[in-house]
Amino acid sequence: MASTLSVADLWSDLAAVRERSPLVHCITNLVVINFNANVLLAAGASPVMAHAHEEVRDMAGIAQALVLNIGTLDPYWVESMTLALAAATARGIPSVLDPVGAGATPYRNAALESLLAVAAPTVIRGNGSEIMSTAGAAVKTRGVDSSAAAGDALGAARALAARTEGVVCVSGETDHVLDAGHRWARLSNGHPWMTRITGVGCSATALVGAFCAVQPDAWRATTAAMAFLGVAGEVAAEKTLARGLGVGSMAVQLLDELQLLDKATFTSRLKLEVANG
């Protein structure tokens, strides 16, 4: 696949999410369920948060994408994810994995490996240390915060993309989106305050699922989702700061921007580089 990608391409994917309202099945963590659902709704997608063993296969059977997030693990939820991932893979819908806190505990690492043994997700999105740990690199993770810069994780991300034959997104001050075909997108939008609102990173993963539901090229879809969130977050921070308010108000402003962001603002603000790497 070609590594060329235009702002118009990314905007058309955003427009498709708003127009088609894909159903995104999320088995996510307890801390972020509400915010993730609101982010998807603001973007135009339709979230469903279902984890009961009795229905996850059926839910994966009607959704257009599956999003898995290991933030608050227990054996029941791991089994829910396992069942849903197997069903989604059998059906051929995209799956997105967020390895929250990978490397923090042996249990978390074992749960992650058990999921990867079921099927290779279409996309894996995490911060630098999470991606390094998921790829098998030795790295210290401080809870769910990254102890490695996004750029430090690029070698691990390339190795992980080759292992899964899919897409890997490393989030940070600059977001990197790589795939097994050596395509590489770098995005430099956003604002530091985005890291001070619980669930923004997890919501990025949910958005990737929504975009993969409408765009079959998962590398392009992931780039579009991260671009959308980055620009929306940047604008939300500026408007919040201009009013003399803080991160609580910014969380609400971010939802507004995800709903109302227009093509002109997206086009003029997007900081995107695309290469082979």
PDB file of C-alpha atoms in Angstrom:
ATOM      1  CA  MET A   1       0.000   0.000   0.000  1.00  0.00           C
ATOM      2  CA  ALA A   2       1.130   3.539  -0.720  1.00  0.00           C
ATOM      3  CA  SER A   3       2.436   5.682   2.102  1.00  0.00           C
ATOM      4  CA  THR A   4       0.917   8.884   0.726  1.00  0.00           C
ATOM      5  CA  LEU A   5      -1.815  10.391   2.847  1.00  0.00           C
ATOM      6  CA  SER A   6      -3.496  13.786   2.588  1.00  0.00           C
ATOM      7  CA  VAL A   7      -5.417  15.938   5.016  1.00  0.00           C
ATOM      8  CA  ALA A   8      -8.416  15.465   2.724  1.00  0.00           C
ATOM      9  CA  ASP A   9      -8.132  11.683   3.147  1.00  0.00           C
ATOM     10  CA  LEU A  10      -8.204  11.998   6.918  1.00  0.00           C
ATOM     11  CA  TRP A  11     -11.118  14.428   6.893  1.00  0.00           C
ATOM     12  CA  SER A  12     -13.111  12.090   4.651  1.00  0.00           C
ATOM     13  CA  ASP A  13     -12.671   9.330   7.239  1.00  0.00           C
ATOM     14  CA  LEU A  14     -13.899  11.655   9.993  1.00  0.00           C
ATOM     15  CA  ALA A  15     -16.891  12.577   7.842  1.00  0.00           C
ATOM     16  CA  ALA A  16     -17.594   8.864   7.332  1.00  0.00           C
ATOM     17  CA  VAL A  17     -17.674   8.250  11.097  1.00  0.00           C
ATOM     18  CA  ARG A  18     -20.140  11.103  11.532  1.00  0.00           C
ATOM     19  CA  GLU A  19     -22.281   9.951   8.622  1.00  0.00           C
ATOM     20  CA  ARG A  20     -22.308   6.191   9.227  1.00  0.00           C
ATOM     21  CA  SER A  21     -22.260   6.141  13.058  1.00  0.00           C
ATOM     22  CA  PRO A  22     -20.498   2.762  13.381  1.00  0.00           C
ATOM     23  CA  LEU A  23     -21.335   0.541  16.346  1.00  0.00           C
ATOM     24  CA  VAL A  24     -18.183   0.098  18.415  1.00  0.00           C
ATOM     25  CA  HIS A  25     -18.169  -2.697  21.000  1.00  0.00           C
ATOM     26  CA  CYS A  26     -15.918  -1.654  23.884  1.00  0.00           C
ATOM     27  CA  ILE A  27     -14.705  -3.884  26.684  1.00  0.00           C
ATOM     28  CA  THR A  28     -12.807  -1.205  28.486  1.00  0.00           C
ATOM     29  CA  ASN A  29     -11.747  -0.317  31.996  1.00  0.00           C
ATOM     30  CA  LEU A  30     -13.987   0.780  34.830  1.00  0.00           C
ATOM     31  CA  VAL A  31     -12.315   4.166  35.205  1.00  0.00           C
ATOM     32  CA  VAL A  32     -13.066   5.356  31.669  1.00  0.00           C
ATOM     33  CA  ILE A  33     -16.306   3.705  30.540  1.00  0.00           C
ATOM     34  CA  ASN A  34     -18.415   6.865  30.706  1.00  0.00           C
ATOM     35  CA  PHE A  35     -15.840   9.171  29.123  1.00  0.00           C
ATOM     36  CA  ASN A  36     -15.036   6.703  26.336  1.00  0.00           C
ATOM     37  CA  ALA A  37     -18.724   6.389  25.502  1.00  0.00           C
ATOM     38  CA  ASN A  38     -19.156  10.170  25.458  1.00  0.00           C
ATOM     39  CA  VAL A  39     -16.113  10.622  23.213  1.00  0.00           C
ATOM     40  CA  LEU A  40     -17.494   8.110  20.724  1.00  0.00           C
ATOM     41  CA  LEU A  41     -20.907   9.755  20.786  1.00  0.00           C
ATOM     42  CA  ALA A  42     -19.406  13.224  20.305  1.00  0.00           C
ATOM     43  CA  ALA A  43     -17.422  11.944  17.333  1.00  0.00           C
ATOM     44  CA  GLY A  44     -20.581  10.523  15.777  1.00  0.00           C
ATOM     45  CA  ALA A  45     -20.066   6.833  16.543  1.00  0.00           C
ATOM     46  CA  SER A  46     -22.346   4.522  18.541  1.00  0.00           C
ATOM     47  CA  PRO A  47     -20.732   2.906  21.589  1.00  0.00           C
ATOM     48  CA  VAL A  48     -21.834  -0.244  23.343  1.00  0.00           C
ATOM     49  CA  MET A  49     -20.143  -1.219  26.628  1.00  0.00           C
ATOM     50  CA  ALA A  50     -20.849  -4.927  27.118  1.00  0.00           C
ATOM     51  CA  HIS A  51     -18.729  -7.496  28.941  1.00  0.00           C
ATOM     52  CA  ALA A  52     -21.084 -10.290  30.090  1.00  0.00           C
ATOM     53  CA  HIS A  53     -19.845 -13.677  28.892  1.00  0.00           C
ATOM     54  CA  GLU A  54     -23.363 -14.536  27.811  1.00  0.00           C
ATOM     55  CA  GLU A  55     -23.512 -11.761  25.213  1.00  0.00           C
ATOM     56  CA  VAL A  56     -20.044 -10.652  24.125  1.00  0.00           C
ATOM     57  CA  ARG A  57     -19.972 -13.053  21.168  1.00  0.00           C
ATOM     58  CA  ASP A  58     -23.363 -11.823  19.991  1.00  0.00           C
ATOM     59  CA  MET A  59     -22.359  -8.186  20.480  1.00  0.00           C
ATOM     60  CA  ALA A  60     -19.201  -8.714  18.448  1.00  0.00           C
ATOM     61  CA  GLY A  61     -21.480 -10.237  15.842  1.00  0.00           C
ATOM     62  CA  ILE A  62     -23.393  -7.008  15.273  1.00  0.00           C
ATOM     63  CA  ALA A  63     -20.696  -4.393  15.920  1.00  0.00           C
ATOM     64  CA  GLN A  64     -18.493  -2.868  13.241  1.00  0.00           C
ATOM     65  CA  ALA A  65     -15.385  -2.840  15.471  1.00  0.00           C
ATOM     66  CA  LEU A  66     -14.163  -4.240  18.789  1.00  0.00           C
ATOM     67  CA  VAL A  67     -12.058  -2.265  21.295  1.00  0.00           C
ATOM     68  CA  LEU A  68     -10.284  -3.998  24.196  1.00  0.00           C
ATOM     69  CA  ASN A  69      -8.668  -2.137  27.107  1.00  0.00           C
ATOM     70  CA  ILE A  70      -6.860  -3.944  29.926  1.00  0.00           C
ATOM     71  CA  GLY A  71      -6.783  -1.034  32.381  1.00  0.00           C
ATOM     72  CA  THR A  72      -8.756  -2.620  35.243  1.00  0.00           C
ATOM     73  CA  LEU A  73      -8.274  -6.328  34.859  1.00  0.00           C
ATOM     74  CA  ASP A  74      -9.824  -9.290  36.580  1.00  0.00           C
ATOM     75  CA  PRO A  75     -10.230 -12.877  35.365  1.00  0.00           C
ATOM     76  CA  TYR A  76     -13.874 -12.368  34.366  1.00  0.00           C
ATOM     77  CA  TRP A  77     -13.067  -9.400  32.130  1.00  0.00           C
ATOM     78  CA  VAL A  78     -10.072 -11.167  30.581  1.00  0.00           C
ATOM     79  CA  GLU A  79     -12.353 -14.028  29.591  1.00  0.00           C
ATOM     80  CA  SER A  80     -14.860 -11.517  28.173  1.00  0.00           C
ATOM     81  CA  MET A  81     -12.122 -10.033  26.021  1.00  0.00           C
ATOM     82  CA  THR A  82     -10.941 -13.462  24.930  1.00  0.00           C
ATOM     83  CA  LEU A  83     -14.424 -14.509  23.830  1.00  0.00           C
ATOM     84  CA  ALA A  84     -15.092 -11.222  22.043  1.00  0.00           C
ATOM     85  CA  LEU A  85     -11.719 -11.160  20.268  1.00  0.00           C
ATOM     86  CA  ALA A  86     -12.203 -14.692  18.961  1.00  0.00           C
ATOM     87  CA  ALA A  87     -15.683 -13.793  17.692  1.00  0.00           C
ATOM     88  CA  ALA A  88     -14.561 -10.536  16.091  1.00  0.00           C
ATOM     89  CA  THR A  89     -11.628 -12.223  14.391  1.00  0.00           C
ATOM     90  CA  ALA A  90     -13.825 -15.021  13.054  1.00  0.00           C
ATOM     91  CA  ARG A  91     -16.229 -12.442  11.684  1.00  0.00           C
ATOM     92  CA  GLY A  92     -13.482 -10.292  10.183  1.00  0.00           C
ATOM     93  CA  ILE A  93     -14.229  -6.993  11.913  1.00  0.00           C
ATOM     94  CA  PRO A  94     -11.329  -4.817  13.102  1.00  0.00           C
ATOM     95  CA  SER A  95     -10.097  -5.168  16.672  1.00  0.00           C
ATOM     96  CA  VAL A  96      -8.113  -2.577  18.623  1.00  0.00           C
ATOM     97  CA  LEU A  97      -6.123  -3.366  21.782  1.00  0.00           C
ATOM     98  CA  ASP A  98      -4.992  -0.880  24.418  1.00  0.00           C
ATOM     99  CA  PRO A  99      -2.327  -2.552  26.615  1.00  0.00           C
ATOM    100  CA  VAL A 100      -2.821  -0.165  29.551  1.00  0.00           C
ATOM    101  CA  GLY A 101      -0.081  -0.533  32.130  1.00  0.00           C
ATOM    102  CA  ALA A 102       1.697  -3.298  30.224  1.00  0.00           C
ATOM    103  CA  GLY A 103       4.828  -4.282  32.113  1.00  0.00           C
ATOM    104  CA  ALA A 104       3.534  -3.112  35.484  1.00  0.00           C
ATOM    105  CA  THR A 105       2.720  -6.564  36.945  1.00  0.00           C
ATOM    106  CA  PRO A 106       3.194 -10.214  35.965  1.00  0.00           C
ATOM    107  CA  TYR A 107      -0.592 -10.719  35.924  1.00  0.00           C
ATOM    108  CA  ARG A 108      -1.091  -7.862  33.484  1.00  0.00           C
ATOM    109  CA  ASN A 109       1.636  -9.230  31.227  1.00  0.00           C
ATOM    110  CA  ALA A 110       0.163 -12.726  31.336  1.00  0.00           C
ATOM    111  CA  ALA A 111      -3.314 -11.418  30.488  1.00  0.00           C
ATOM    112  CA  LEU A 112      -1.911  -9.484  27.570  1.00  0.00           C
ATOM    113  CA  GLU A 113      -0.049 -12.505  26.236  1.00  0.00           C
ATOM    114  CA  SER A 114      -3.182 -14.627  26.540  1.00  0.00           C
ATOM    115  CA  LEU A 115      -5.100 -12.125  24.416  1.00  0.00           C
ATOM    116  CA  LEU A 116      -2.366 -11.964  21.797  1.00  0.00           C
ATOM    117  CA  ALA A 117      -2.410 -15.763  21.644  1.00  0.00           C
ATOM    118  CA  VAL A 118      -6.097 -15.695  20.664  1.00  0.00           C
ATOM    119  CA  ALA A 119      -5.572 -13.427  17.665  1.00  0.00           C
ATOM    120  CA  ALA A 120      -3.433 -10.547  16.490  1.00  0.00           C
ATOM    121  CA  PRO A 121      -5.404  -7.310  16.886  1.00  0.00           C
ATOM    122  CA  THR A 122      -5.791  -5.088  13.864  1.00  0.00           C
ATOM    123  CA  VAL A 123      -4.315  -2.175  15.837  1.00  0.00           C
ATOM    124  CA  ILE A 124      -2.411  -1.892  19.112  1.00  0.00           C
ATOM    125  CA  ARG A 125      -2.291   1.620  20.630  1.00  0.00           C
ATOM    126  CA  GLY A 126      -0.399   2.605  23.754  1.00  0.00           C
ATOM    127  CA  ASN A 127       2.219   4.895  25.212  1.00  0.00           C
ATOM    128  CA  GLY A 128       5.922   4.290  24.754  1.00  0.00           C
ATOM    129  CA  SER A 129       6.554   1.964  27.680  1.00  0.00           C
ATOM    130  CA  GLU A 130       3.353  -0.006  27.045  1.00  0.00           C
ATOM    131  CA  ILE A 131       4.343  -0.661  23.448  1.00  0.00           C
ATOM    132  CA  MET A 132       7.890  -1.611  24.463  1.00  0.00           C
ATOM    133  CA  SER A 133       6.562  -4.037  27.060  1.00  0.00           C
ATOM    134  CA  THR A 134       3.995  -5.517  24.702  1.00  0.00           C
ATOM    135  CA  ALA A 135       6.727  -6.057  22.134  1.00  0.00           C
ATOM    136  CA  GLY A 136       8.760  -7.891  24.774  1.00  0.00           C
ATOM    137  CA  ALA A 137      11.294  -5.176  25.533  1.00  0.00           C
ATOM    138  CA  ALA A 138      12.506  -4.778  29.116  1.00  0.00           C
ATOM    139  CA  VAL A 139      11.118  -1.501  30.384  1.00  0.00           C
ATOM    140  CA  LYS A 140       9.871  -0.145  33.691  1.00  0.00           C
ATOM    141  CA  THR A 141       6.254   1.029  33.644  1.00  0.00           C
ATOM    142  CA  ARG A 142       4.976   3.400  36.321  1.00  0.00           C
ATOM    143  CA  GLY A 143       1.325   2.354  36.644  1.00  0.00           C
ATOM    144  CA  VAL A 144      -0.422   3.518  33.487  1.00  0.00           C
ATOM    145  CA  ASP A 145       2.039   6.375  32.880  1.00  0.00           C
ATOM    146  CA  SER A 146       4.808   6.017  30.349  1.00  0.00           C
ATOM    147  CA  SER A 147       8.406   5.767  31.496  1.00  0.00           C
ATOM    148  CA  ALA A 148       9.603   5.906  27.889  1.00  0.00           C
ATOM    149  CA  ALA A 149       9.193   8.586  25.264  1.00  0.00           C
ATOM    150  CA  ALA A 150       7.219   7.698  22.157  1.00  0.00           C
ATOM    151  CA  GLY A 151      10.303   8.051  19.987  1.00  0.00           C
ATOM    152  CA  ASP A 152      12.235   5.587  22.172  1.00  0.00           C
ATOM    153  CA  ALA A 153       9.651   2.915  21.426  1.00  0.00           C
ATOM    154  CA  LEU A 154       9.849   3.024  17.632  1.00  0.00           C
ATOM    155  CA  GLY A 155      12.053  -0.061  17.303  1.00  0.00           C
ATOM    156  CA  ALA A 156       9.713  -2.015  19.550  1.00  0.00           C
ATOM    157  CA  ALA A 157       6.708  -0.699  17.611  1.00  0.00           C
ATOM    158  CA  ARG A 158       8.179  -1.872  14.316  1.00  0.00           C
ATOM    159  CA  ALA A 159       8.898  -5.300  15.795  1.00  0.00           C
ATOM    160  CA  LEU A 160       5.372  -5.525  17.201  1.00  0.00           C
ATOM    161  CA  ALA A 161       3.831  -4.490  13.865  1.00  0.00           C
ATOM    162  CA  ALA A 162       5.851  -7.213  12.149  1.00  0.00           C
ATOM    163  CA  ARG A 163       4.758  -9.777  14.765  1.00  0.00           C
ATOM    164  CA  THR A 164       1.058  -8.943  14.465  1.00  0.00           C
ATOM    165  CA  GLU A 165       1.177  -8.003  10.759  1.00  0.00           C
ATOM    166  CA  GLY A 166      -0.927  -5.033  11.804  1.00  0.00           C
ATOM    167  CA  VAL A 167      -0.761  -1.434  12.927  1.00  0.00           C
ATOM    168  CA  VAL A 168       0.937  -0.072  16.044  1.00  0.00           C
ATOM    169  CA  CYS A 169       0.339   3.439  17.382  1.00  0.00           C
ATOM    170  CA  VAL A 170       2.706   4.930  19.939  1.00  0.00           C
ATOM    171  CA  SER A 171       1.180   7.925  21.715  1.00  0.00           C
ATOM    172  CA  GLY A 172       3.172  10.803  23.109  1.00  0.00           C
ATOM    173  CA  GLU A 173       4.073  14.410  22.459  1.00  0.00           C
ATOM    174  CA  THR A 174       4.348  13.162  18.883  1.00  0.00           C
ATOM    175  CA  ASP A 175       2.131  10.240  17.925  1.00  0.00           C
ATOM    176  CA  HIS A 176       3.650   7.592  15.669  1.00  0.00           C
ATOM    177  CA  VAL A 177       1.534   5.231  13.558  1.00  0.00           C
ATOM    178  CA  LEU A 178       3.404   2.351  11.929  1.00  0.00           C
ATOM    179  CA  ASP A 179       2.414  -0.796  10.083  1.00  0.00           C
ATOM    180  CA  ALA A 180       3.974  -4.021   8.884  1.00  0.00           C
ATOM    181  CA  GLY A 181       4.394  -2.497   5.433  1.00  0.00           C
ATOM    182  CA  HIS A 182       6.795   0.111   6.868  1.00  0.00           C
ATOM    183  CA  ARG A 183       4.424   3.038   6.533  1.00  0.00           C
ATOM    184  CA  TRP A 184       4.975   5.688   9.198  1.00  0.00           C
ATOM    185  CA  ALA A 185       2.831   8.684  10.108  1.00  0.00           C
ATOM    186  CA  ARG A 186       3.875  11.269  12.681  1.00  0.00           C
ATOM    187  CA  LEU A 187       1.350  13.606  14.270  1.00  0.00           C
ATOM    188  CA  SER A 188       2.309  16.584  16.445  1.00  0.00           C
ATOM    189  CA  ASN A 189      -0.980  18.107  17.561  1.00  0.00           C
ATOM    190  CA  GLY A 190      -2.497  18.051  21.041  1.00  0.00           C
ATOM    191  CA  HIS A 191      -1.773  19.730  24.364  1.00  0.00           C
ATOM    192  CA  PRO A 192      -0.089  18.603  27.631  1.00  0.00           C
ATOM    193  CA  TRP A 193      -3.361  19.016  29.527  1.00  0.00           C
ATOM    194  CA  MET A 194      -4.757  16.046  27.626  1.00  0.00           C
ATOM    195  CA  THR A 195      -2.597  13.849  29.876  1.00  0.00           C
ATOM    196  CA  ARG A 196      -4.312  15.287  32.968  1.00  0.00           C
ATOM    197  CA  ILE A 197      -7.811  14.114  32.040  1.00  0.00           C
ATOM    198  CA  THR A 198      -8.586  10.499  32.881  1.00  0.00           C
ATOM    199  CA  GLY A 199      -9.562   8.499  29.833  1.00  0.00           C
ATOM    200  CA  VAL A 200      -8.208  10.616  26.972  1.00  0.00           C
ATOM    201  CA  GLY A 201      -5.667   7.983  25.956  1.00  0.00           C
ATOM    202  CA  CYS A 202      -8.209   5.202  26.303  1.00  0.00           C
ATOM    203  CA  SER A 203     -10.630   7.293  24.257  1.00  0.00           C
ATOM    204  CA  ALA A 204      -8.019   7.564  21.520  1.00  0.00           C
ATOM    205  CA  THR A 205      -8.124   3.790  21.295  1.00  0.00           C
ATOM    206  CA  ALA A 206     -11.922   3.832  21.131  1.00  0.00           C
ATOM    207  CA  LEU A 207     -11.778   6.400  18.330  1.00  0.00           C
ATOM    208  CA  VAL A 208      -9.337   4.213  16.427  1.00  0.00           C
ATOM    209  CA  GLY A 209     -11.961   1.485  16.564  1.00  0.00           C
ATOM    210  CA  ALA A 210     -14.620   3.815  15.170  1.00  0.00           C
ATOM    211  CA  PHE A 211     -12.386   4.934  12.313  1.00  0.00           C
ATOM    212  CA  CYS A 212     -11.322   1.360  11.502  1.00  0.00           C
ATOM    213  CA  ALA A 213     -15.016   0.525  11.207  1.00  0.00           C
ATOM    214  CA  VAL A 214     -15.420   2.943   8.279  1.00  0.00           C
ATOM    215  CA  GLN A 215     -11.935   2.846   6.702  1.00  0.00           C
ATOM    216  CA  PRO A 216     -10.539  -0.581   5.739  1.00  0.00           C
ATOM    217  CA  ASP A 217      -6.934   0.644   5.678  1.00  0.00           C
ATOM    218  CA  ALA A 218      -6.192   0.387   9.393  1.00  0.00           C
ATOM    219  CA  TRP A 219      -3.018   2.489   9.161  1.00  0.00           C
ATOM    220  CA  ARG A 220      -4.915   5.333   7.536  1.00  0.00           C
ATOM    221  CA  ALA A 221      -7.837   4.921   9.945  1.00  0.00           C
ATOM    222  CA  THR A 222      -5.554   5.031  12.988  1.00  0.00           C
ATOM    223  CA  THR A 223      -3.774   8.106  11.665  1.00  0.00           C
ATOM    224  CA  ALA A 224      -7.112   9.829  11.053  1.00  0.00           C
ATOM    225  CA  ALA A 225      -8.391   9.025  14.556  1.00  0.00           C
ATOM    226  CA  MET A 226      -5.232  10.294  16.250  1.00  0.00           C
ATOM    227  CA  ALA A 227      -5.206  13.405  14.062  1.00  0.00           C
ATOM    228  CA  PHE A 228      -8.822  14.140  14.965  1.00  0.00           C
ATOM    229  CA  LEU A 229      -8.243  13.795  18.696  1.00  0.00           C
ATOM    230  CA  GLY A 230      -5.006  15.775  18.578  1.00  0.00           C
ATOM    231  CA  VAL A 231      -6.506  18.764  16.795  1.00  0.00           C
ATOM    232  CA  ALA A 232      -9.661  18.677  18.926  1.00  0.00           C
ATOM    233  CA  GLY A 233      -7.587  18.539  22.104  1.00  0.00           C
ATOM    234  CA  GLU A 234      -5.406  21.423  20.981  1.00  0.00           C
ATOM    235  CA  VAL A 235      -8.399  23.636  20.247  1.00  0.00           C
ATOM    236  CA  ALA A 236     -10.134  22.603  23.478  1.00  0.00           C
ATOM    237  CA  ALA A 237      -7.073  23.532  25.536  1.00  0.00           C
ATOM    238  CA  GLU A 238      -6.741  26.931  23.891  1.00  0.00           C
ATOM    239  CA  LYS A 239     -10.388  27.786  24.464  1.00  0.00           C
ATOM    240  CA  THR A 240     -10.234  26.587  28.071  1.00  0.00           C
ATOM    241  CA  LEU A 241      -7.072  28.564  28.827  1.00  0.00           C
ATOM    242  CA  ALA A 242      -8.567  31.676  27.218  1.00  0.00           C
ATOM    243  CA  ARG A 243     -11.414  31.479  29.745  1.00  0.00           C
ATOM    244  CA  GLY A 244      -9.030  31.085  32.669  1.00  0.00           C
ATOM    245  CA  LEU A 245     -10.324  27.598  33.455  1.00  0.00           C
ATOM    246  CA  GLY A 246      -8.672  24.249  34.137  1.00  0.00           C
ATOM    247  CA  VAL A 247      -8.634  20.637  33.125  1.00  0.00           C
ATOM    248  CA  GLY A 248     -12.122  19.856  34.448  1.00  0.00           C
ATOM    249  CA  SER A 249     -13.599  22.388  32.066  1.00  0.00           C
ATOM    250  CA  MET A 250     -11.305  21.175  29.305  1.00  0.00           C
ATOM    251  CA  ALA A 251     -12.782  17.674  29.529  1.00  0.00           C
ATOM    252  CA  VAL A 252     -16.172  19.112  28.625  1.00  0.00           C
ATOM    253  CA  GLN A 253     -14.661  21.397  25.986  1.00  0.00           C
ATOM    254  CA  LEU A 254     -12.945  18.410  24.390  1.00  0.00           C
ATOM    255  CA  LEU A 255     -16.288  16.671  23.892  1.00  0.00           C
ATOM    256  CA  ASP A 256     -17.623  19.862  22.310  1.00  0.00           C
ATOM    257  CA  GLU A 257     -14.697  20.070  19.911  1.00  0.00           C
ATOM    258  CA  LEU A 258     -15.031  16.425  18.904  1.00  0.00           C
ATOM    259  CA  GLN A 259     -18.644  17.141  17.970  1.00  0.00           C
ATOM    260  CA  LEU A 260     -18.166  20.540  16.342  1.00  0.00           C
ATOM    261  CA  LEU A 261     -14.687  20.481  14.751  1.00  0.00           C
ATOM    262  CA  ASP A 262     -14.963  21.720  11.167  1.00  0.00           C
ATOM    263  CA  LYS A 263     -12.935  20.961   8.050  1.00  0.00           C
ATOM    264  CA  ALA A 264     -11.258  24.368   7.883  1.00  0.00           C
ATOM    265  CA  THR A 265      -9.952  24.146  11.443  1.00  0.00           C
ATOM    266  CA  PHE A 266      -8.810  20.550  10.995  1.00  0.00           C
ATOM    267  CA  THR A 267      -7.059  21.348   7.720  1.00  0.00           C
ATOM    268  CA  SER A 268      -5.293  24.475   8.930  1.00  0.00           C
ATOM    269  CA  ARG A 269      -4.062  22.965  12.205  1.00  0.00           C
ATOM    270  CA  LEU A 270      -3.072  19.413  11.352  1.00  0.00           C
ATOM    271  CA  LYS A 271       0.632  18.668  11.777  1.00  0.00           C
ATOM    272  CA  LEU A 272       1.265  15.475   9.800  1.00  0.00           C
ATOM    273  CA  GLU A 273       4.353  13.856   8.328  1.00  0.00           C
ATOM    274  CA  VAL A 274       4.220  10.623   6.341  1.00  0.00           C
ATOM    275  CA  ALA A 275       7.158   8.448   5.345  1.00  0.00           C
ATOM    276  CA  ASN A 276       8.394   4.910   4.991  1.00  0.00           C
ATOM    277  CA  GLY A 277      10.297   3.724   8.013  1.00  0.00           C
TER     278      GLY A 277
END
